[in-house]
Coordinates of C-alpha atoms and ligand atoms in Angstrom, one line a residue:
X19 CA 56.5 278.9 331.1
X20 CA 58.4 275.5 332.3
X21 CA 57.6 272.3 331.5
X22 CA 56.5 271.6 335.4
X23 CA 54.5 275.0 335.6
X24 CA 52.6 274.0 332.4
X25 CA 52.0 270.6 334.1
X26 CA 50.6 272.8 336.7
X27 CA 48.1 274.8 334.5
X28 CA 47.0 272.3 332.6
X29 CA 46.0 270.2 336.1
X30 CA 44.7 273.6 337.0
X31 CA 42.3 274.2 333.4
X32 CA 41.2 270.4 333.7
X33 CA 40.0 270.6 337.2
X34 CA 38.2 273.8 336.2
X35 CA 36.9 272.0 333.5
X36 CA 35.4 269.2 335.5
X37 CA 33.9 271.2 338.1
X38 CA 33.0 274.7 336.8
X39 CA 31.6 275.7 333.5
X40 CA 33.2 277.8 330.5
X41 CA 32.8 281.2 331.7
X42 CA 35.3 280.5 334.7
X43 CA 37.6 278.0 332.3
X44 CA 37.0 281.1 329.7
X45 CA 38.4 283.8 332.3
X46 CA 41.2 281.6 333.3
X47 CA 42.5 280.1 330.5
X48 CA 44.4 282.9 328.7
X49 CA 46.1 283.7 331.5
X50 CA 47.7 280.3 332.5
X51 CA 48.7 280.0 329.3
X52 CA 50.3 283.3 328.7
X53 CA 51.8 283.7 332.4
X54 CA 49.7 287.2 332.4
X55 CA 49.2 288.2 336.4
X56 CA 45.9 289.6 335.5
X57 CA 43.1 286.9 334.2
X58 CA 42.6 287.8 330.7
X59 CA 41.4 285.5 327.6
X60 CA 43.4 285.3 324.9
X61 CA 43.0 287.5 321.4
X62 CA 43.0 285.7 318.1
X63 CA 44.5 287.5 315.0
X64 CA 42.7 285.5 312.3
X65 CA 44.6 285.8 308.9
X66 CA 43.7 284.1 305.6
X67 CA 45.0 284.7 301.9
X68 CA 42.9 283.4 298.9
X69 CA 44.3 280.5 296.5
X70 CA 48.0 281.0 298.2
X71 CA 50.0 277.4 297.7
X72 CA 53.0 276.7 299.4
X73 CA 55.0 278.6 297.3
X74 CA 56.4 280.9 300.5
X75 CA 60.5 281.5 301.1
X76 CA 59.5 279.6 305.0
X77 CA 57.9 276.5 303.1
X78 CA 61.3 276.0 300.4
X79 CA 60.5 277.9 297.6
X80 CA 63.3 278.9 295.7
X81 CA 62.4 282.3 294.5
X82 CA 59.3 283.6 296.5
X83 CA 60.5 286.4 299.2
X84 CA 57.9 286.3 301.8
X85 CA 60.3 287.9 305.1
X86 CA 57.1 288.5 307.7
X87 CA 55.3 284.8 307.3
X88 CA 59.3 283.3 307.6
X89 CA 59.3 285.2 310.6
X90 CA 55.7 284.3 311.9
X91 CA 56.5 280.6 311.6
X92 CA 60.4 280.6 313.1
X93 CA 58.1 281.7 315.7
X94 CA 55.3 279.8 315.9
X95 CA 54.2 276.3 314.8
X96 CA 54.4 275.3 310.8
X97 CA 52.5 272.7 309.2
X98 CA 54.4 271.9 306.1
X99 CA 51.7 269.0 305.4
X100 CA 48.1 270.6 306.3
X101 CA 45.3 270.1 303.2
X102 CA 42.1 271.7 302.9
X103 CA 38.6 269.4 302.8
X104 CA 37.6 271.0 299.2
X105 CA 39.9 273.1 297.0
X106 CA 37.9 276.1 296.0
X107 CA 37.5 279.2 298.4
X108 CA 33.3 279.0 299.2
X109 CA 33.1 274.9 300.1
X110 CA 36.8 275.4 302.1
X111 CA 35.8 278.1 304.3
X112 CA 33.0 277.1 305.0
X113 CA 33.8 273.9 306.0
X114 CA 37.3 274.9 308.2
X115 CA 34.9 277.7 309.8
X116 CA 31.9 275.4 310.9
X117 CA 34.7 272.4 311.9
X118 CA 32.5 270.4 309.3
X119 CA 33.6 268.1 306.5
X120 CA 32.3 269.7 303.1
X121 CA 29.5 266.9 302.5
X122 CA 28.0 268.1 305.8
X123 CA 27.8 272.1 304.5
X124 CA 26.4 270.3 301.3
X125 CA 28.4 272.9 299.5
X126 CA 29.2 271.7 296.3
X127 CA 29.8 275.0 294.6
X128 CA 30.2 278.6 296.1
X129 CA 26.8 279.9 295.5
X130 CA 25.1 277.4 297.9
X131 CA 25.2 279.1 301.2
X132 CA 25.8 276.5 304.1
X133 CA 23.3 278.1 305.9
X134 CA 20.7 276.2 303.9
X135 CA 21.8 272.7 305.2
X136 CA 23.0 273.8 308.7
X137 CA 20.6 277.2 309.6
X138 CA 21.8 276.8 313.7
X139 CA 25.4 275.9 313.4
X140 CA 27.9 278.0 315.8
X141 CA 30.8 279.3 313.2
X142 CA 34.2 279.5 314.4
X143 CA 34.0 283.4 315.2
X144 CA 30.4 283.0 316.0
X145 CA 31.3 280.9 319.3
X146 CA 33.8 283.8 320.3
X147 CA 31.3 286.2 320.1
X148 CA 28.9 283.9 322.0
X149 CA 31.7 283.8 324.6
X150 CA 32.3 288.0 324.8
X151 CA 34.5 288.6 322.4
X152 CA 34.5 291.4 320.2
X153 CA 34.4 289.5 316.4
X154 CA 35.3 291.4 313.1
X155 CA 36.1 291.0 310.0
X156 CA 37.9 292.7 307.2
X157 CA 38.0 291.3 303.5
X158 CA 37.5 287.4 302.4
X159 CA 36.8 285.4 305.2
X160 CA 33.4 283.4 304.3
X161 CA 32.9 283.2 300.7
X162 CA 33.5 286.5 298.3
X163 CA 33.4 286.5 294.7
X164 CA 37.0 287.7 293.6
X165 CA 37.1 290.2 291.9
X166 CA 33.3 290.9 291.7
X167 CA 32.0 291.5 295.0
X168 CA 35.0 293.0 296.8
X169 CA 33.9 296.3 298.7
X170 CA 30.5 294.2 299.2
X171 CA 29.4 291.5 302.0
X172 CA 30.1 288.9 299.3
X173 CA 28.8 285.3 300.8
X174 CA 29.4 286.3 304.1
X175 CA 27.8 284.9 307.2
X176 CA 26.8 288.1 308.6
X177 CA 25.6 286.8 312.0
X178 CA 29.0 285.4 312.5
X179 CA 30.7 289.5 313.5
X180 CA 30.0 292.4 315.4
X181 CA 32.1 294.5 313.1
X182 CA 32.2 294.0 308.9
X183 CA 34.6 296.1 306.8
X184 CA 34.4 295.4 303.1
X185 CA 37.7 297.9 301.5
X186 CA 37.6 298.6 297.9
X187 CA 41.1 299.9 296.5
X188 CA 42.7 301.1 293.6
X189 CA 43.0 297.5 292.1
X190 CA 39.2 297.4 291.6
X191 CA 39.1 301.1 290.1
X192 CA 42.0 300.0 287.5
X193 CA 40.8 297.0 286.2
X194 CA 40.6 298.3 282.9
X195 CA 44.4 298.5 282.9
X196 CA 44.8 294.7 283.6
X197 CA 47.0 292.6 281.1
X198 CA 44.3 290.3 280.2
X199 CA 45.5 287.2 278.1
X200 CA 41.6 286.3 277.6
X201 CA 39.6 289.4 277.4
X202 CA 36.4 287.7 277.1
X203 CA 36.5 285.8 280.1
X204 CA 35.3 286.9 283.7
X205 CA 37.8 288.4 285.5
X206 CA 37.5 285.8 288.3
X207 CA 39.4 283.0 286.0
X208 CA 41.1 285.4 283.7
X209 CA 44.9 284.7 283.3
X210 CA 45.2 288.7 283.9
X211 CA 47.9 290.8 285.7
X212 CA 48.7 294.3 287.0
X213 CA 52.0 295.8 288.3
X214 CA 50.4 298.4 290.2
X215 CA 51.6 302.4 290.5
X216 CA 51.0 303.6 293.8
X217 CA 51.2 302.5 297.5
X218 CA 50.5 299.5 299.6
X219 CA 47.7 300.9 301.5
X220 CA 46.0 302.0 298.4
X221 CA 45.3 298.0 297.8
X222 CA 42.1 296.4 298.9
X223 CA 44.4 294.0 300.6
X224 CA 46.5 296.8 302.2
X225 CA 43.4 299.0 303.2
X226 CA 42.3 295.1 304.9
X227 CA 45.5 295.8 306.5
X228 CA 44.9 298.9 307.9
X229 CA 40.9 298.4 309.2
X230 CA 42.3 295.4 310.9
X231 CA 44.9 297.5 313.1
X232 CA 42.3 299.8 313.3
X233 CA 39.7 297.5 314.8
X234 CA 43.0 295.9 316.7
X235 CA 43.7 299.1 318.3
X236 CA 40.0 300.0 318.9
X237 CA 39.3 296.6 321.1
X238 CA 42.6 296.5 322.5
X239 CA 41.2 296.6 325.8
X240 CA 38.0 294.0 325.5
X241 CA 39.1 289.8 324.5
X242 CA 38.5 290.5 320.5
X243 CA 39.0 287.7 317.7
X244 CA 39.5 289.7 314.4
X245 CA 39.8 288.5 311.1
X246 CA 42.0 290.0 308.2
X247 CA 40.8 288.0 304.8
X248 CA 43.3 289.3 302.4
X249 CA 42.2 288.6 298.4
X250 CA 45.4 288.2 296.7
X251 CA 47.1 286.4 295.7
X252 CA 43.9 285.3 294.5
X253 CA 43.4 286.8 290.3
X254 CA 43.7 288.9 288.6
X255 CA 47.0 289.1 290.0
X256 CA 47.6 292.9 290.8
X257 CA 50.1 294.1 293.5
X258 CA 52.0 297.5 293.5
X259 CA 55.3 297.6 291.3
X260 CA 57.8 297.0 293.5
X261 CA 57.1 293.4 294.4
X262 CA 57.0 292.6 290.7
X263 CA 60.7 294.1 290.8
X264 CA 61.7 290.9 292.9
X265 CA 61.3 288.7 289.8
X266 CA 63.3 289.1 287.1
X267 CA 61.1 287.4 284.2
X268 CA 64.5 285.1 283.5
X269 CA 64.5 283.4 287.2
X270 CA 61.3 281.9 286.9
X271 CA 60.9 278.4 286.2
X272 CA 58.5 276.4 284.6
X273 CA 57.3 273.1 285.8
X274 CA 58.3 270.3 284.1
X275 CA 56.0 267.5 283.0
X276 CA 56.2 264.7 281.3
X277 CA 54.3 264.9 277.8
X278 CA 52.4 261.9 278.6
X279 CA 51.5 262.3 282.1
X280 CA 47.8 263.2 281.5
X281 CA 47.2 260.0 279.5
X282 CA 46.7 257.6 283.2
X283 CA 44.7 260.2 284.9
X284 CA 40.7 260.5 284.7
X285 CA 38.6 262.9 282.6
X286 CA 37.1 264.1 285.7
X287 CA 40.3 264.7 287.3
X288 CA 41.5 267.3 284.7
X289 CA 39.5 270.2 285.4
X290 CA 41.0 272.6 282.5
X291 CA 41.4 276.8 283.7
X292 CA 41.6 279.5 280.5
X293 CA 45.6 279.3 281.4
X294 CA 45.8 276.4 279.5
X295 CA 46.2 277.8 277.0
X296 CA 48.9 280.4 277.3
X297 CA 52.5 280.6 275.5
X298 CA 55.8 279.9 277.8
X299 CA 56.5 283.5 277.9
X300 CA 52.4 284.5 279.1
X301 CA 53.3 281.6 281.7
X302 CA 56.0 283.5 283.2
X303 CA 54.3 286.5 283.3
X304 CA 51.6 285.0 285.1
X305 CA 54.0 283.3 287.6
X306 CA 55.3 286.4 288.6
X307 CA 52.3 288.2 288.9
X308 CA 51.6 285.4 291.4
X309 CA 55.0 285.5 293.1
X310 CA 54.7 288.9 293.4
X311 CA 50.9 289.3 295.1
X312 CA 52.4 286.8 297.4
X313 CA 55.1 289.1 298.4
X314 CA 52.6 292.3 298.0
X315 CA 50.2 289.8 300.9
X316 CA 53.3 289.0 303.0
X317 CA 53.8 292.8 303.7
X318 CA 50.5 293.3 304.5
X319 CA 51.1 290.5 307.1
X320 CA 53.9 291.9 307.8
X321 CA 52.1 295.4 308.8
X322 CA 49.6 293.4 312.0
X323 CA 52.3 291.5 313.5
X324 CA 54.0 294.9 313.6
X325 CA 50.8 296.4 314.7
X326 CA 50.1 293.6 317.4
X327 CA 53.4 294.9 318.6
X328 CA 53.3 298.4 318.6
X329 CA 49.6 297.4 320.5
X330 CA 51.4 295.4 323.3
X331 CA 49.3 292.7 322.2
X332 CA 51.7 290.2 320.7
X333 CA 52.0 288.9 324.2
X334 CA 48.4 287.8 324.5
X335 CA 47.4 287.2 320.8
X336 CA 47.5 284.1 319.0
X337 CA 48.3 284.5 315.2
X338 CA 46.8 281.9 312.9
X339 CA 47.6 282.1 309.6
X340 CA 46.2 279.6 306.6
X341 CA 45.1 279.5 302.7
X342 CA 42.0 278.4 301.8
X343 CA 43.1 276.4 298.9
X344 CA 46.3 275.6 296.8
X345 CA 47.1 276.7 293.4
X346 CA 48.6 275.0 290.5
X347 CA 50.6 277.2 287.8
X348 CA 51.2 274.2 285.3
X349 CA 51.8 271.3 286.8
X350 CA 50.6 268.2 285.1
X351 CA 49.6 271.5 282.2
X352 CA 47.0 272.5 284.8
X353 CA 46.3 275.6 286.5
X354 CA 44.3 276.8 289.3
X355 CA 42.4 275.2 291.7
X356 CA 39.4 272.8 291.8
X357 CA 41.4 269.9 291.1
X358 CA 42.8 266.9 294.2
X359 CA 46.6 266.8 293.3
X360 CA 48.5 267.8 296.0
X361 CA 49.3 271.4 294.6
X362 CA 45.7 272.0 294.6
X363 CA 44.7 270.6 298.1
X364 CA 47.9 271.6 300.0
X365 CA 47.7 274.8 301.9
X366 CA 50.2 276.4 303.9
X367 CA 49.5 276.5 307.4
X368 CA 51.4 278.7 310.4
X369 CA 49.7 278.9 314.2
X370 CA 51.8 281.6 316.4
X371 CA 50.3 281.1 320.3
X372 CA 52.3 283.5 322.6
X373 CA 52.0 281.6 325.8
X374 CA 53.3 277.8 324.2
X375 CA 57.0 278.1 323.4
X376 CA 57.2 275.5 320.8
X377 CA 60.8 273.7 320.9
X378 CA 60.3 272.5 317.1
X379 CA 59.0 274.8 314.8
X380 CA 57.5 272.7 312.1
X381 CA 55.5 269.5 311.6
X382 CA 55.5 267.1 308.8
X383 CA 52.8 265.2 310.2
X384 CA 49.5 265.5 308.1
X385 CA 46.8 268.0 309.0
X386 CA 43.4 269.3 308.2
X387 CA 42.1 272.8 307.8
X388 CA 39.4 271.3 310.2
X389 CA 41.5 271.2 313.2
X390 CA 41.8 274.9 313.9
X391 CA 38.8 275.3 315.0
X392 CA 38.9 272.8 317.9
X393 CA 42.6 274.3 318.7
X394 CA 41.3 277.5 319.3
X395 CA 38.2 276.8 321.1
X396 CA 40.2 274.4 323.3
X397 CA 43.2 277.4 323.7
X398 CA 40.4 280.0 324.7
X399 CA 38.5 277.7 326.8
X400 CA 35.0 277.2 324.6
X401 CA 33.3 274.5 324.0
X402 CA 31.6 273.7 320.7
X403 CA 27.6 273.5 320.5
X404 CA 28.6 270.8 318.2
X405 CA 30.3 267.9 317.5
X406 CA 33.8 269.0 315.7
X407 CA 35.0 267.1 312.9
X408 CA 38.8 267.9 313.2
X409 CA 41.1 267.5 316.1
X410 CA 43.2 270.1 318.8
X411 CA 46.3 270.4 317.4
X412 CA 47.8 271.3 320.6
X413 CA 49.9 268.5 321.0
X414 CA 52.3 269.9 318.5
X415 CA 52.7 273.5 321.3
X416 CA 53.5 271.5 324.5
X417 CA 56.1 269.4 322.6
X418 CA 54.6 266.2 322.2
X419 CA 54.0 265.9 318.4
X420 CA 53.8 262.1 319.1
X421 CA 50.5 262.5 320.5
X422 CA 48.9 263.1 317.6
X423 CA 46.4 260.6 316.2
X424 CA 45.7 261.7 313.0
X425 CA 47.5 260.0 310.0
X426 CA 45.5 261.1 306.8
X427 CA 43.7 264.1 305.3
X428 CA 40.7 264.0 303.3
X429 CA 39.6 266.0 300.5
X430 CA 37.1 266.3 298.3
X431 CA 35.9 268.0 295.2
X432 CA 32.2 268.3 292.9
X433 CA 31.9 268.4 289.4
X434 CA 28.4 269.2 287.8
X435 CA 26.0 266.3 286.4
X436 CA 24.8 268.0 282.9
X437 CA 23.3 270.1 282.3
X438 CA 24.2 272.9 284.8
X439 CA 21.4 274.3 286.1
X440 CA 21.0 277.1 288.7
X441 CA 17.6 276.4 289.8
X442 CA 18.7 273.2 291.1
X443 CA 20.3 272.7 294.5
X444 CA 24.2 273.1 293.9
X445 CA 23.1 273.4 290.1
X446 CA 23.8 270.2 289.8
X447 CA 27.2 269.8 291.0
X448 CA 28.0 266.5 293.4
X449 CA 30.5 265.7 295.3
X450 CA 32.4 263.1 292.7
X451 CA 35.9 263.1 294.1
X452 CA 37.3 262.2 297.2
X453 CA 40.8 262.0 297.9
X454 CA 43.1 260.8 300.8
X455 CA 46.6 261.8 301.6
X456 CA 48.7 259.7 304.3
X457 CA 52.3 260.3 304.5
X458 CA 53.5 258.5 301.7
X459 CA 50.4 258.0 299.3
X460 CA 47.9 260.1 297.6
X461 CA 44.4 257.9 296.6
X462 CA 42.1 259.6 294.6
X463 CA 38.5 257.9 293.2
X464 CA 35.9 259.7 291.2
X465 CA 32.1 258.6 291.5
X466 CA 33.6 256.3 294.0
X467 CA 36.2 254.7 291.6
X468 CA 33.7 254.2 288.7
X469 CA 34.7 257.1 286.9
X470 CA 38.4 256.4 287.7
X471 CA 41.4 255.8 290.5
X472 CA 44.7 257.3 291.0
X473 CA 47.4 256.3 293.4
X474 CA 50.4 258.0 293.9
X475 CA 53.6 257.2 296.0
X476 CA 54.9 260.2 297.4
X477 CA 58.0 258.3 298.7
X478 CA 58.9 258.0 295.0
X479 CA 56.7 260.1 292.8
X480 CA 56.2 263.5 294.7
X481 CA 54.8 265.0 291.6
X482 CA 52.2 262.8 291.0
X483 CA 53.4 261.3 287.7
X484 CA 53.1 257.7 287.9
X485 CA 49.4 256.8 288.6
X486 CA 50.0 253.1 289.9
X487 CA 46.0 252.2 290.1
X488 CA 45.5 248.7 288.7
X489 CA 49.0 247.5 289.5
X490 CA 48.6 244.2 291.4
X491 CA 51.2 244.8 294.3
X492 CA 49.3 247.8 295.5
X493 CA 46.0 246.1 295.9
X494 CA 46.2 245.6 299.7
X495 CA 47.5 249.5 300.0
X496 CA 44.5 250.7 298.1
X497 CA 42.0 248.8 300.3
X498 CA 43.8 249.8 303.5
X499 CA 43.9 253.9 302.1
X500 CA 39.8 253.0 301.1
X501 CA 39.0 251.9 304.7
X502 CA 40.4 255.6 306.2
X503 CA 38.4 257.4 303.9
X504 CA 36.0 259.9 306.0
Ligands
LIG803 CA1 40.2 280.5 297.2
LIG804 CA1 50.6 260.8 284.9

């Protein structure tokens, strides 16, 4: 579509929008944007991997071999700056899939069901169900305890799909097989790893894979938004073989940190994961287990956008692809998740929409996990029940990345108030941490700065080192960073 033809359709779609309501804008809107001859709404392929960082070939890494998401995002649109609202899978999702900030969901850990604080809220799939569309799910996409409850509902908002699929593969049967590093712990935080016999498509994440063509090919025909919520590379870190092959224990790299750098940052910032505690060599292991479900998860990607081909839907499907959280593997000698350094918070990010041919095709300007769900709403014509926390990204798909207002992301993060109790609401957990990214600086407080501040200048310091709280000449930079907190 041209430049003065968009200009066309978008006059078109706004003039709709004034006089009509969404069921006409709904009808229409796919089709102006896709060029289709027939009016049809677009599809949305939903995709989301658990605790994947931005360690992906398309994002810089080094090492990491992830073809199909390289291709996804020469295609599309890729944010190499978006950040989740709350780094841990239950609080995230929820709060990217209701367009809420985290204190809003009041989920502080990810037994509290969001439900409790919002009962009526309209979740992202829930308004394109409200709207027609055919909505299902296969795998992680609301909460899910990993591994326990895969093959279940897990945390899922059940009203939220017309179609639930909850695969259970050979990784679940074979736990017992797992290289465990700490036997005693649950297997949800274990340091544990498994290079897999077998096939693809005998994975939980591969048999996501194949229900989501499935239900693709089954609804080709009706508007659908389907969701594949792939769990790796999410531990115990468990993919077939083959990907494990692609990295030889001697090319992997461990971060290096200073030996002091934990001495300027807070108590409550250091949240401390069981791999801690493993030798140089365990570390490596454990990085290539994680390189390796990455690579195991980009196939599986790789296998809908082939599907959506073979379907002759690519033409009318937008692609969205996102983590729910980031992952450290050592950095500042801290693993996991749960944590507000950048590792932790940033997420990668990669929006394919057929009908928008994107000139650039990456962004370094800072988003939010809470701005997909007013992108899609606003690219499929439906308008939110309520009011949306995050902004349409769709300045960065007609060109005009200028237009975007947004120049900070906000995350937060709980910790518990001893003793931990799971008869009380959140079991005790509060939201203690709040962090803001702009484009040079990280500011961090905990218990609004009474338990501690960090600031951190990305311009100089992008690993965080150097916390320059206290230091007089950033005074004026801290206030103005405090004022755009949110
Ligand atoms: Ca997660
Ligand atoms: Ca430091």
């Amino acid at each position: 579509m041209g430049r003065n033809e968009m200009k066309v359709a978008k006059q078109n779609i706004n003039e709709l929008f004034m006089k009509k309501k969404n069921t006409v804008f709904l009808t229409l809107a796919g089709s102006f944007f896709a060029g289709a001859q027939v009016p049809q709404p677009m599809n949305v392929l939903f995709i989301m991997s658990d605790d994947l960082n931005t360690d992906l070939g398309c994002y810089g890494h080094p090492l990491v071999k992830t073809p199909y998401l390289d291709r996804l995002a020469q295609q599309g649109m890729m944010f190499t700056h978006a950040y989740c609202q709350f780094p841990l899978s239950g609080p995230s999702r929820a709060s990217m899939l209701t367009g809420l900030r985290p204190e809003k969901t009041n989920m502080c850990i990810n037994e509290t069901n969001f439900r409790e604080a919002l009962p009526d809220v309209i979740t992202l799939p829930q308004l394109f169900m409200k709207h027609g569309y055919v909505t299902g799910r296969a795998g992680k996409i609301f909460h899910y305890g990993v591994p326990s409850e895969i093959g279940t509902d897990g945390h899922d908002d059940t009203i939220s799909w017309n179609i639930r699929v909850n695969p259970k593969g050979r990784d679940k049967y074979e736990e017992n097989k797992l290289i465990n590093y700490t036997p005693s712990a649950s297997l949800g935080i274990a340091p544990a790893w498994l290079a897999a016999e077998g096939t693809d498509e005998e994975q939980t994440d591969g048999m996501v894979a194949t229900e989501v063509i499935k239900m693709m090919a089954q609804n080709k025909d009706k508007p659908f938004f389907i969701a594949a919520g792939f769990f790796r590379p999410h531990c115990p870190y468990i993919a077939p073989k083959k990907y494990f092959d692609l990295y030889p224990l001697d090319s992997i790299r461990l971060p290096q940190t200073p030996p002091d750098d934990l001495n300027d940052v807070p108590e409550l910032a250091q949240h401390k994961a069981l791999h801690t505690k493993l030798t140089p060599e365990q570390q490596k292991y454990i990085h290539r287990a994680y390189y390796a479900s990455i690579s195991f998860m980009d196939a599986q990607v790789g296998r809908l956008l082939n599907a959506l081909d073979s379907l002759g839907l690519s033409k009318k499907t937008i692609v969205v692809f996102m983590g729910d959280n980031g992952y450290m593997l050592g950095e500042h000698f801290l693993w996991t998740k749960f944590l507000l350094f950048e590792k932790s918070v940033r997420v990668p990010l990669i929006i394919y929409h057929p009908g928008l041919a994107c000139q650039s095709h990456a962004t370094d300007e800072i988003v939010e996990l809470l701005d997909v769900y007013p992108t899609l709403a606003f690219w499929c014509g439906l308008t939110s029940t309520h009011r949306l926390d995050g902004d349409n990204l769709h300045c960065f798909f007609e060109n005009h990345p200028e237009k975007w207002q947004k120049k900070s992301a906000v995350s937060v993060v709980s910790r518990p108030n001893p003793p931990v109790d799971n008869t009380k609401p959140n079991w005790g957990y509060t939201y203690r941490g709040k962090s803001i990214r702009t484009s040079r600086w990280r500011y961090t407080e905990w218990d609004q700065g009474a338990s501690g501040t960090e600031l951190y200048d990305h311009a100089s310091d992008p690993g965080e080192f150097t916390n320059l709280r206290g230091r007089k000449e950033f005074k004026k930079t801290i206030e103005k960073l405090k004022k755009e907190f949110r």
